[in-house]
Coordinates of N, CA, C and O in Angstrom, one line a residue:
M1 N -129.2 -32.8 99.9 CA -127.9 -32.3 100.8 C -126.7 -32.7 99.2 O -126.4 -33.8 98.3
S2 N -126.6 -31.3 98.7 CA -125.3 -31.0 98.8 C -124.1 -31.2 98.6 O -123.8 -31.5 100.4
V3 N -122.8 -31.8 97.6 CA -122.1 -32.5 99.0 C -120.9 -31.1 99.6 O -120.8 -30.2 97.9
R4 N -119.9 -30.9 100.0 CA -119.5 -29.4 99.8 C -118.7 -29.9 100.3 O -117.5 -30.9 101.1
I5 N -117.2 -29.2 99.7 CA -116.1 -29.6 99.2 C -115.6 -27.1 99.4 O -116.3 -26.4 98.9
I6 N -114.6 -27.9 99.6 CA -113.8 -27.0 99.7 C -112.3 -26.5 99.4 O -111.9 -27.9 99.6
H7 N -111.5 -25.8 98.7 CA -110.2 -26.0 98.0 C -110.7 -25.0 99.1 O -110.2 -24.2 99.1
E8 N -108.5 -25.4 98.8 CA -107.8 -24.7 99.8 C -107.1 -23.1 99.8 O -107.4 -21.9 100.2
S9 N -107.2 -22.7 98.4 CA -106.9 -21.6 98.0 C -107.9 -20.6 98.1 O -107.9 -19.5 97.8
E10 N -109.3 -21.5 98.0 CA -110.6 -20.6 99.3 C -110.5 -20.0 100.8 O -111.3 -19.4 100.6
A11 N -109.9 -21.1 101.1 CA -110.2 -20.3 102.9 C -108.5 -19.4 103.1 O -107.6 -19.2 102.5
E12 N -109.3 -18.8 104.2 CA -108.5 -18.3 104.3 C -107.3 -18.2 105.1 O -107.2 -19.1 105.8
T13 N -105.9 -17.3 105.3 CA -104.9 -18.0 105.5 C -104.8 -17.1 106.6 O -104.5 -16.0 106.4
L14 N -104.2 -17.8 108.0 CA -104.1 -16.9 109.2 C -102.2 -16.9 109.4 O -101.7 -17.9 109.3
D15 N -101.5 -15.7 108.9 CA -100.3 -16.0 109.3 C -99.8 -15.6 110.6 O -99.9 -13.9 112.2
L16 N -99.0 -16.7 112.0 CA -99.4 -17.2 113.2 C -98.0 -17.4 113.8 O -97.0 -17.9 112.1
P17 N -97.9 -17.0 114.2 CA -96.4 -17.6 114.6 C -95.5 -19.3 113.8 O -96.0 -19.9 114.1
G18 N -94.3 -18.8 113.1 CA -94.0 -20.1 113.3 C -94.6 -20.7 111.4 O -93.9 -21.7 111.0
R19 N -95.7 -19.9 111.1 CA -96.9 -21.2 110.0 C -97.5 -20.4 110.1 O -98.3 -19.7 110.1
R20 N -98.6 -20.8 108.7 CA -99.6 -20.3 107.6 C -101.0 -21.5 108.2 O -100.6 -22.4 107.4
L21 N -101.9 -20.9 108.8 CA -102.9 -21.1 108.5 C -104.4 -21.8 108.3 O -104.6 -20.5 107.8
S22 N -104.6 -22.1 107.4 CA -106.2 -22.8 106.9 C -106.7 -23.2 107.2 O -106.6 -24.7 107.2
W23 N -108.2 -22.4 107.3 CA -108.7 -24.0 108.4 C -110.0 -24.3 106.8 O -110.3 -23.5 106.7
L24 N -109.7 -25.8 106.9 CA -111.2 -26.1 105.5 C -112.6 -26.4 105.7 O -112.7 -27.5 104.9
V25 N -111.9 -27.3 107.2 CA -113.2 -28.4 107.4 C -113.3 -27.2 109.4 O -113.1 -27.5 110.3
N26 N -114.4 -27.4 108.6 CA -115.8 -26.8 110.6 C -116.9 -26.4 110.2 O -117.2 -26.8 109.3
E27 N -117.4 -26.4 111.9 CA -118.7 -26.3 110.9 C -119.2 -25.2 110.5 O -120.2 -25.5 109.8
D28 N -118.4 -24.0 110.7 CA -118.9 -22.6 109.1 C -118.6 -23.0 107.8 O -119.0 -22.8 107.5
L29 N -117.5 -23.9 107.2 CA -117.2 -24.0 106.1 C -117.6 -25.1 105.5 O -118.2 -25.0 105.0
L30 N -117.9 -26.5 106.5 CA -118.5 -27.4 105.5 C -119.6 -27.9 106.6 O -119.7 -29.1 106.4
D31 N -120.1 -27.3 107.5 CA -120.5 -27.7 108.3 C -120.8 -28.9 109.6 O -121.1 -30.0 109.1
A32 N -119.3 -29.4 109.3 CA -118.8 -30.6 110.2 C -119.1 -30.4 111.4 O -118.6 -29.9 112.2
K33 N -119.3 -31.2 112.0 CA -120.0 -31.5 113.8 C -118.9 -31.9 114.3 O -119.0 -31.8 116.2
H34 N -118.8 -33.0 113.7 CA -117.6 -33.9 114.6 C -116.3 -33.6 115.0 O -115.0 -34.0 115.8
L35 N -115.6 -32.9 113.5 CA -113.6 -33.3 113.3 C -113.9 -31.5 112.9 O -114.0 -30.8 112.6
S36 N -111.9 -31.1 113.1 CA -112.3 -30.2 112.2 C -110.5 -30.4 111.5 O -109.7 -31.3 112.0
M37 N -110.1 -29.2 110.6 CA -108.7 -30.2 109.7 C -108.5 -28.6 109.3 O -109.4 -28.1 109.7
C38 N -107.0 -28.9 109.7 CA -106.7 -27.3 108.5 C -105.8 -27.8 107.7 O -105.3 -29.0 108.1
V39 N -104.8 -26.8 107.1 CA -103.5 -27.1 106.5 C -102.3 -26.2 107.2 O -102.7 -24.8 107.2
I40 N -101.6 -26.6 107.4 CA -100.0 -25.7 107.6 C -99.1 -25.7 107.0 O -98.9 -26.2 106.4
R41 N -98.6 -24.3 106.9 CA -97.2 -23.7 105.8 C -96.3 -23.7 106.5 O -96.3 -22.5 107.0
V42 N -95.3 -24.7 107.4 CA -93.7 -24.1 107.9 C -92.7 -24.0 106.8 O -92.3 -25.0 105.7
E43 N -92.2 -22.7 106.8 CA -91.1 -22.6 106.0 C -89.7 -23.6 106.8 O -90.0 -23.6 107.8
P44 N -89.0 -23.4 106.0 CA -87.7 -23.8 106.5 C -87.0 -23.0 107.7 O -87.2 -21.8 107.8
G45 N -86.7 -24.0 108.9 CA -86.2 -23.2 109.6 C -87.1 -22.5 111.0 O -86.7 -22.0 112.2
Q46 N -88.3 -23.1 110.3 CA -89.5 -22.5 111.5 C -89.8 -23.3 112.4 O -89.7 -24.6 112.3
T47 N -90.2 -22.7 113.3 CA -91.1 -23.0 115.2 C -92.3 -23.1 115.1 O -92.7 -22.1 115.0
V48 N -93.9 -24.0 114.8 CA -95.2 -23.6 115.3 C -94.8 -23.8 116.3 O -94.2 -24.3 117.2
R49 N -95.2 -22.4 116.6 CA -94.9 -21.8 118.7 C -96.6 -21.3 119.0 O -96.9 -20.7 118.1
P50 N -97.1 -20.9 120.1 CA -95.7 -21.3 121.2 C -96.5 -23.0 121.3 O -97.1 -23.6 120.3
A51 N -95.2 -23.9 122.3 CA -95.9 -25.5 122.4 C -97.2 -24.9 122.8 O -97.4 -23.8 123.4
H52 N -98.0 -26.4 122.4 CA -99.4 -26.4 122.9 C -99.9 -27.9 123.2 O -99.1 -28.6 122.7
S53 N -101.9 -27.6 123.4 CA -101.7 -28.9 123.6 C -103.0 -29.1 123.2 O -103.8 -27.6 123.4
H54 N -104.1 -29.5 123.6 CA -105.8 -29.8 122.8 C -106.1 -30.3 124.3 O -106.5 -32.0 124.1
P55 N -106.4 -29.9 125.3 CA -107.1 -30.0 126.4 C -108.5 -30.9 125.9 O -108.5 -32.2 127.4
H56 N -109.0 -31.0 124.8 CA -110.5 -31.3 125.4 C -109.9 -32.6 124.0 O -110.9 -33.2 123.7
G57 N -109.6 -32.5 123.1 CA -109.5 -33.6 122.4 C -108.2 -34.2 121.7 O -107.1 -33.9 122.6
E58 N -108.2 -34.3 120.6 CA -106.4 -35.4 119.5 C -106.7 -34.8 118.9 O -107.2 -34.0 118.0
E59 N -105.7 -33.9 118.0 CA -104.6 -34.3 116.7 C -104.1 -34.9 115.9 O -103.0 -35.6 116.8
V60 N -104.1 -35.2 115.0 CA -103.3 -36.1 113.9 C -102.4 -34.7 113.2 O -104.1 -34.3 112.5
I61 N -101.5 -35.1 113.0 CA -101.3 -34.1 111.5 C -100.9 -35.3 110.5 O -100.7 -36.9 111.1
Y62 N -100.9 -34.9 109.7 CA -100.6 -35.6 108.1 C -98.8 -35.1 106.8 O -99.9 -34.0 107.3
V63 N -97.3 -35.4 107.5 CA -97.2 -34.6 106.4 C -97.1 -34.9 105.3 O -97.0 -36.0 104.6
V64 N -98.0 -34.1 104.5 CA -97.7 -33.9 103.0 C -96.2 -34.0 101.9 O -96.2 -34.4 102.1
S65 N -96.1 -32.8 103.3 CA -94.2 -32.4 101.8 C -93.7 -31.7 103.3 O -93.5 -31.2 103.7
G66 N -92.0 -32.4 102.9 CA -91.5 -31.4 103.5 C -90.9 -32.2 104.8 O -91.5 -34.1 104.4
S67 N -89.7 -32.2 105.7 CA -89.7 -32.9 107.1 C -89.1 -31.9 107.5 O -89.1 -30.4 107.8
G68 N -89.0 -33.2 109.8 CA -88.4 -31.9 110.2 C -88.9 -32.7 112.1 O -88.5 -33.9 111.4
R69 N -89.4 -31.8 112.5 CA -89.3 -32.8 114.1 C -90.3 -32.5 114.4 O -90.4 -31.0 114.3
V70 N -91.9 -33.3 115.6 CA -92.0 -32.8 116.4 C -91.1 -32.9 117.8 O -90.4 -34.1 118.1
L71 N -92.3 -32.5 118.6 CA -91.7 -33.2 119.9 C -93.4 -32.9 121.0 O -93.8 -32.2 121.1
V72 N -93.0 -34.2 121.5 CA -94.8 -34.5 122.4 C -94.2 -34.9 123.6 O -93.0 -35.8 124.0
N73 N -95.2 -33.9 124.6 CA -94.3 -34.5 125.4 C -93.1 -35.0 126.2 O -92.4 -35.4 127.2
G74 N -92.4 -34.1 125.3 CA -90.4 -33.3 126.2 C -89.8 -34.4 125.1 O -88.7 -34.8 125.0
E75 N -90.7 -35.4 124.1 CA -89.9 -36.4 123.1 C -90.1 -36.3 121.8 O -91.2 -35.6 121.8
V76 N -88.5 -35.8 121.5 CA -88.3 -35.5 119.9 C -88.1 -36.9 118.4 O -87.2 -37.6 119.7
S77 N -88.8 -36.0 117.9 CA -89.7 -37.4 116.7 C -88.6 -36.9 115.9 O -89.5 -35.6 115.2
P78 N -87.7 -37.9 114.6 CA -87.6 -36.7 113.2 C -89.6 -37.7 112.3 O -89.8 -38.3 112.9
V79 N -90.0 -36.2 111.3 CA -91.1 -36.6 110.2 C -90.5 -36.5 108.9 O -90.0 -35.3 109.0
R80 N -90.8 -36.5 108.2 CA -91.7 -36.2 106.9 C -92.2 -37.1 105.9 O -94.1 -37.5 107.0
E81 N -92.4 -36.0 105.4 CA -93.4 -36.5 104.1 C -93.9 -38.0 104.2 O -93.3 -38.9 104.5
G82 N -95.1 -38.4 104.5 CA -95.9 -40.0 104.5 C -96.2 -40.1 106.0 O -96.9 -40.8 106.5
C83 N -95.4 -39.2 106.7 CA -95.1 -39.8 108.3 C -97.0 -38.7 108.4 O -97.3 -38.1 108.9
A84 N -97.4 -39.3 109.5 CA -99.7 -39.8 110.9 C -98.1 -40.1 111.8 O -97.9 -40.2 111.9
V85 N -98.5 -38.3 112.3 CA -98.3 -38.4 114.5 C -99.8 -37.9 114.9 O -99.9 -36.9 114.6
L86 N -100.0 -38.5 116.2 CA -101.0 -38.3 116.6 C -99.9 -37.7 118.1 O -99.5 -37.7 118.6
F87 N -101.0 -36.5 118.4 CA -100.7 -35.6 119.5 C -102.0 -35.9 120.9 O -103.4 -35.9 120.3
P88 N -101.8 -36.4 121.6 CA -102.6 -37.3 122.3 C -103.7 -36.1 123.1 O -103.0 -35.4 123.4
Q89 N -104.2 -35.9 123.9 CA -105.5 -35.7 124.7 C -104.6 -35.1 125.5 O -103.8 -35.2 126.2
G90 N -103.6 -33.4 125.7 CA -103.3 -32.7 126.4 C -101.8 -32.3 126.9 O -101.2 -32.2 127.3
Q91 N -101.4 -33.4 125.5 CA -100.1 -33.4 125.7 C -99.8 -33.2 125.1 O -99.6 -31.8 123.7
V92 N -98.2 -31.9 125.1 CA -97.5 -30.4 124.7 C -97.1 -31.1 123.7 O -96.1 -32.0 123.8
H93 N -96.9 -30.2 122.1 CA -96.8 -30.6 121.4 C -95.2 -29.4 120.6 O -96.4 -28.3 120.8
M94 N -95.0 -29.6 119.4 CA -94.7 -28.7 119.1 C -94.3 -29.4 117.4 O -93.8 -31.0 117.2
L95 N -93.7 -28.2 117.0 CA -93.4 -28.9 115.7 C -92.3 -27.9 115.1 O -93.0 -26.9 114.5
Q96 N -91.1 -28.6 113.9 CA -90.3 -27.7 113.6 C -89.9 -28.0 112.1 O -90.0 -29.2 111.5
N97 N -89.5 -27.4 111.2 CA -89.7 -27.5 109.2 C -87.9 -28.3 109.6 O -87.2 -26.4 110.3
T98 N -87.7 -28.9 109.5 CA -85.4 -28.8 110.2 C -85.2 -29.0 107.9 O -83.7 -29.3 108.4
G99 N -85.8 -29.0 107.7 CA -85.8 -29.5 106.0 C -85.7 -28.2 105.5 O -85.2 -26.7 105.9
E100 N -85.0 -28.0 103.8 CA -84.6 -27.1 103.3 C -85.8 -26.1 102.6 O -85.1 -25.6 101.8
T101 N -86.9 -27.4 102.0 CA -87.7 -27.1 101.2 C -89.3 -26.8 102.2 O -89.8 -27.4 103.5
P102 N -90.2 -25.6 102.2 CA -91.6 -25.7 102.6 C -92.2 -26.8 103.3 O -92.0 -27.9 102.8
M103 N -92.9 -27.2 104.6 CA -93.7 -27.8 105.1 C -94.9 -27.9 104.5 O -95.3 -27.1 105.1
K104 N -95.6 -28.7 104.5 CA -97.0 -28.9 103.6 C -97.4 -29.6 104.8 O -97.2 -30.6 104.5
V105 N -98.5 -29.2 105.8 CA -99.3 -30.8 107.1 C -100.3 -30.0 107.2 O -101.0 -29.1 107.2
A106 N -101.4 -31.2 106.6 CA -102.3 -31.3 107.1 C -102.4 -31.8 108.9 O -102.0 -32.9 108.9
C107 N -103.5 -31.1 109.3 CA -104.4 -31.4 110.7 C -105.5 -31.4 111.1 O -105.6 -30.8 110.8
F108 N -105.9 -32.6 111.6 CA -107.3 -33.1 111.8 C -107.4 -33.2 113.3 O -106.5 -33.8 114.4
F109 N -108.8 -32.4 114.2 CA -109.2 -31.9 115.0 C -110.3 -32.5 115.9 O -111.3 -33.0 114.6
A110 N -110.1 -34.1 116.7 CA -112.0 -34.6 116.7 C -111.3 -34.7 118.5 O -110.3 -34.9 119.3
P111 N -112.5 -33.5 119.0 CA -113.9 -33.4 118.4 C -113.5 -32.0 117.8 O -112.1 -31.9 118.1
A112 N -114.3 -31.9 117.3 CA -113.4 -30.2 116.2 C -113.2 -29.1 117.2 O -113.7 -29.2 118.4
T113 N -112.0 -28.3 116.7 CA -111.8 -27.4 117.6 C -111.1 -25.5 116.7 O -111.1 -26.0 115.5
T114 N -110.8 -24.7 117.5 CA -110.1 -23.9 117.5 C -109.2 -23.3 118.2 O -108.9 -24.0 119.1
L115 N -109.1 -22.5 117.8 CA -107.1 -21.4 118.4 C -107.7 -21.4 120.0 O -107.1 -21.7 120.7
D116 N -109.4 -21.0 119.8 CA -109.0 -20.2 121.1 C -109.4 -22.1 122.2 O -109.3 -20.5 123.6
N117 N -109.5 -23.5 121.8 CA -109.3 -24.0 122.5 C -107.8 -25.1 123.3 O -107.5 -25.4 123.9
Y118 N -107.2 -24.1 122.6 CA -106.1 -24.4 122.4 C -105.7 -24.1 124.1 O -105.9 -22.8 124.2
R119 N -104.2 -24.4 124.3 CA -103.4 -24.7 125.8 C -102.5 -24.1 125.3 O -101.7 -24.6 124.5
F120 N -101.9 -22.6 125.7 CA -100.0 -22.4 125.4 C -99.4 -23.1 126.3 O -100.0 -22.4 127.4
F121 N -98.2 -23.4 125.7 CA -96.8 -23.1 126.5 C -95.8 -22.5 126.2 O -95.0 -22.7 125.2
E122 N -95.1 -21.6 126.8 CA -94.7 -20.3 125.8 C -93.1 -20.7 126.6 O -92.2 -19.9 126.0
D123 N -92.9 -21.9 127.7 CA -91.3 -21.7 128.3 C -91.6 -22.9 127.8 O -89.8 -23.1 127.3
V124 N -92.0 -24.1 126.5 CA -91.2 -25.4 125.9 C -90.8 -24.4 124.8 O -91.5 -24.0 124.0
E125 N -89.6 -25.5 124.4 CA -88.6 -25.2 123.3 C -88.4 -26.5 123.3 O -88.1 -27.3 124.1
F126 N -87.2 -26.6 121.9 CA -86.9 -27.8 120.7 C -85.6 -28.0 122.0 O -84.8 -26.8 122.2
P127 N -85.1 -29.0 122.6 CA -84.0 -28.9 123.1 C -82.9 -29.1 122.1 O -83.1 -29.2 121.0
S128 N -81.5 -28.1 122.7 CA -80.9 -27.8 121.4 C -79.7 -28.3 121.2 O -79.8 -29.5 121.8

């Protein structure tokens, strides 16, 4: 078996509300069986929408660059480059770029997920 490698420039990019998303790790791309991973880019002032949860697993995000805030089950916390955040199974969450530069965030899911497995909450917003 050879080493499986993908560079993010080779991945398809999806334009979704508040972010551009590129899947890098899943069963189709790297034959991963137990996890998935994507990179998202969030422009200044943008919010990843809608708020959502992962009913079947957990998500960990790692802020590669930029700064902003997360909303997890109603609690807002600041994040910046170098922060890792756990979104526990079933907890409603969102991410917002409050900085002056684009945010780049690596998102890890276990077990593996797709957008089809998200549960969406259109009525949840960051408090003003």
